[in-house]
Amino acid sequence: MKFLLVLAAIPLLAQTTREDRWRADIDLLFGTVQSRHPNLYTQTPKADWDKAISALRNKVSTATDVEIAMEMARILALAHDGHTFLNLRTSSLFTSLPFRVSWF
């Protein structure tokens, strides 16, 4: 039975557009953060969060993947705490050079 469900879902996944996939990612990320963060709205009101998320969802079709990821990170920074962030260093959208700076 599970195998039939998986086969039935494959055409649905193939028909989703880039914009639909980004909007689903945005909804999942911010829905999860809003439901799990204990004090999300202490520094920035909920209306400002909703406005920023809505603006990002509206510009998904015109923005590049990097711009969308950076905007998601910027919106998460509205929490103004050190443990709510989007780690973009491990993303395939960004490259890093093997360069390390150390104090001697």
Short mmCIF file of C-alpha atoms in Angstrom, two decimals, residues 11-98:
data_model
loop_
_atom_site.label_atom_id
_atom_site.label_comp_id
_atom_site.label_asym_id
_atom_site.label_seq_id
_atom_site.Cartn_x
_atom_site.Cartn_y
_atom_site.Cartn_z
CA PRO A 11 3.83 12.99 -10.72
CA LEU A 12 2.68 15.58 -8.19
CA LEU A 13 6.27 16.32 -7.16
CA ALA A 14 7.36 16.64 -10.78
CA GLN A 15 4.69 19.26 -11.48
CA THR A 16 5.70 21.68 -8.75
CA THR A 17 7.48 24.80 -9.89
CA ARG A 18 10.54 26.44 -8.39
CA GLU A 19 8.34 29.13 -6.88
CA ASP A 20 6.02 26.55 -5.29
CA ARG A 21 8.97 24.73 -3.76
CA TRP A 22 10.44 27.96 -2.34
CA ARG A 23 7.07 29.02 -0.92
CA ALA A 24 6.70 25.60 0.71
CA ASP A 25 10.19 25.98 2.23
CA ILE A 26 9.35 29.46 3.50
CA ASP A 27 6.08 28.27 5.03
CA LEU A 28 7.76 25.28 6.69
CA LEU A 29 10.67 27.29 8.10
CA PHE A 30 8.68 30.16 9.52
CA GLY A 31 5.78 27.97 10.62
CA THR A 32 8.19 25.82 12.60
CA VAL A 33 10.00 28.80 14.10
CA GLN A 34 6.75 30.50 15.08
CA SER A 35 5.40 27.37 16.72
CA ARG A 36 8.58 26.36 18.59
CA HIS A 37 10.31 29.57 19.60
CA PRO A 38 9.29 30.48 23.15
CA ASN A 39 9.71 34.28 22.88
CA LEU A 40 9.73 35.05 19.18
CA TYR A 41 7.75 38.28 19.32
CA THR A 42 9.48 40.00 22.27
CA GLN A 43 11.84 42.08 20.11
CA THR A 44 9.85 42.34 16.88
CA PRO A 45 6.03 42.38 16.76
CA LYS A 46 4.16 39.58 14.99
CA ALA A 47 2.82 42.04 12.42
CA ASP A 48 6.37 42.87 11.31
CA TRP A 49 7.22 39.16 10.98
CA ASP A 50 4.08 38.52 8.94
CA LYS A 51 4.77 41.52 6.71
CA ALA A 52 8.36 40.40 6.02
CA ILE A 53 7.33 36.80 5.30
CA SER A 54 4.53 37.93 3.00
CA ALA A 55 6.89 40.25 1.11
CA LEU A 56 9.36 37.40 0.63
CA ARG A 57 6.64 35.04 -0.62
CA ASN A 58 5.56 37.69 -3.14
CA LYS A 59 9.03 38.24 -4.59
CA VAL A 60 9.97 34.55 -4.95
CA SER A 61 9.24 34.62 -8.68
CA THR A 62 11.62 37.52 -9.37
CA ALA A 63 14.40 36.84 -6.84
CA THR A 64 17.32 34.48 -7.31
CA ASP A 65 17.84 31.47 -5.05
CA VAL A 66 20.65 33.26 -3.22
CA GLU A 67 18.50 36.35 -2.64
CA ILE A 68 15.69 34.22 -1.24
CA ALA A 69 18.03 32.37 1.13
CA MET A 70 19.61 35.63 2.31
CA GLU A 71 16.18 37.16 2.89
CA MET A 72 15.11 34.13 4.91
CA ALA A 73 18.22 34.57 7.07
CA ARG A 74 17.50 38.29 7.45
CA ILE A 75 13.94 37.63 8.56
CA LEU A 76 15.10 35.06 11.13
CA ALA A 77 17.46 37.70 12.51
CA LEU A 78 14.36 39.66 13.56
CA ALA A 79 14.29 37.40 16.63
CA HIS A 80 17.39 39.27 17.91
CA ASP A 81 18.82 36.28 19.71
CA GLY A 82 21.90 34.19 19.13
CA HIS A 83 20.23 30.81 18.73
CA THR A 84 17.73 31.62 15.97
CA PHE A 85 19.52 31.72 12.63
CA LEU A 86 19.75 30.08 9.23
CA ASN A 87 23.11 28.40 8.67
CA LEU A 88 23.99 29.30 5.08
CA ARG A 89 27.61 28.15 5.32
CA THR A 90 26.65 24.56 4.53
CA SER A 91 24.27 25.44 1.70
CA SER A 92 25.11 24.47 -1.86
CA LEU A 93 24.01 27.97 -2.92
CA PHE A 94 27.13 29.47 -1.38
CA THR A 95 30.75 28.59 -1.83
CA SER A 96 33.53 29.14 0.62
CA LEU A 97 37.23 29.41 0.06
CA PRO A 98 39.70 27.38 2.10
#
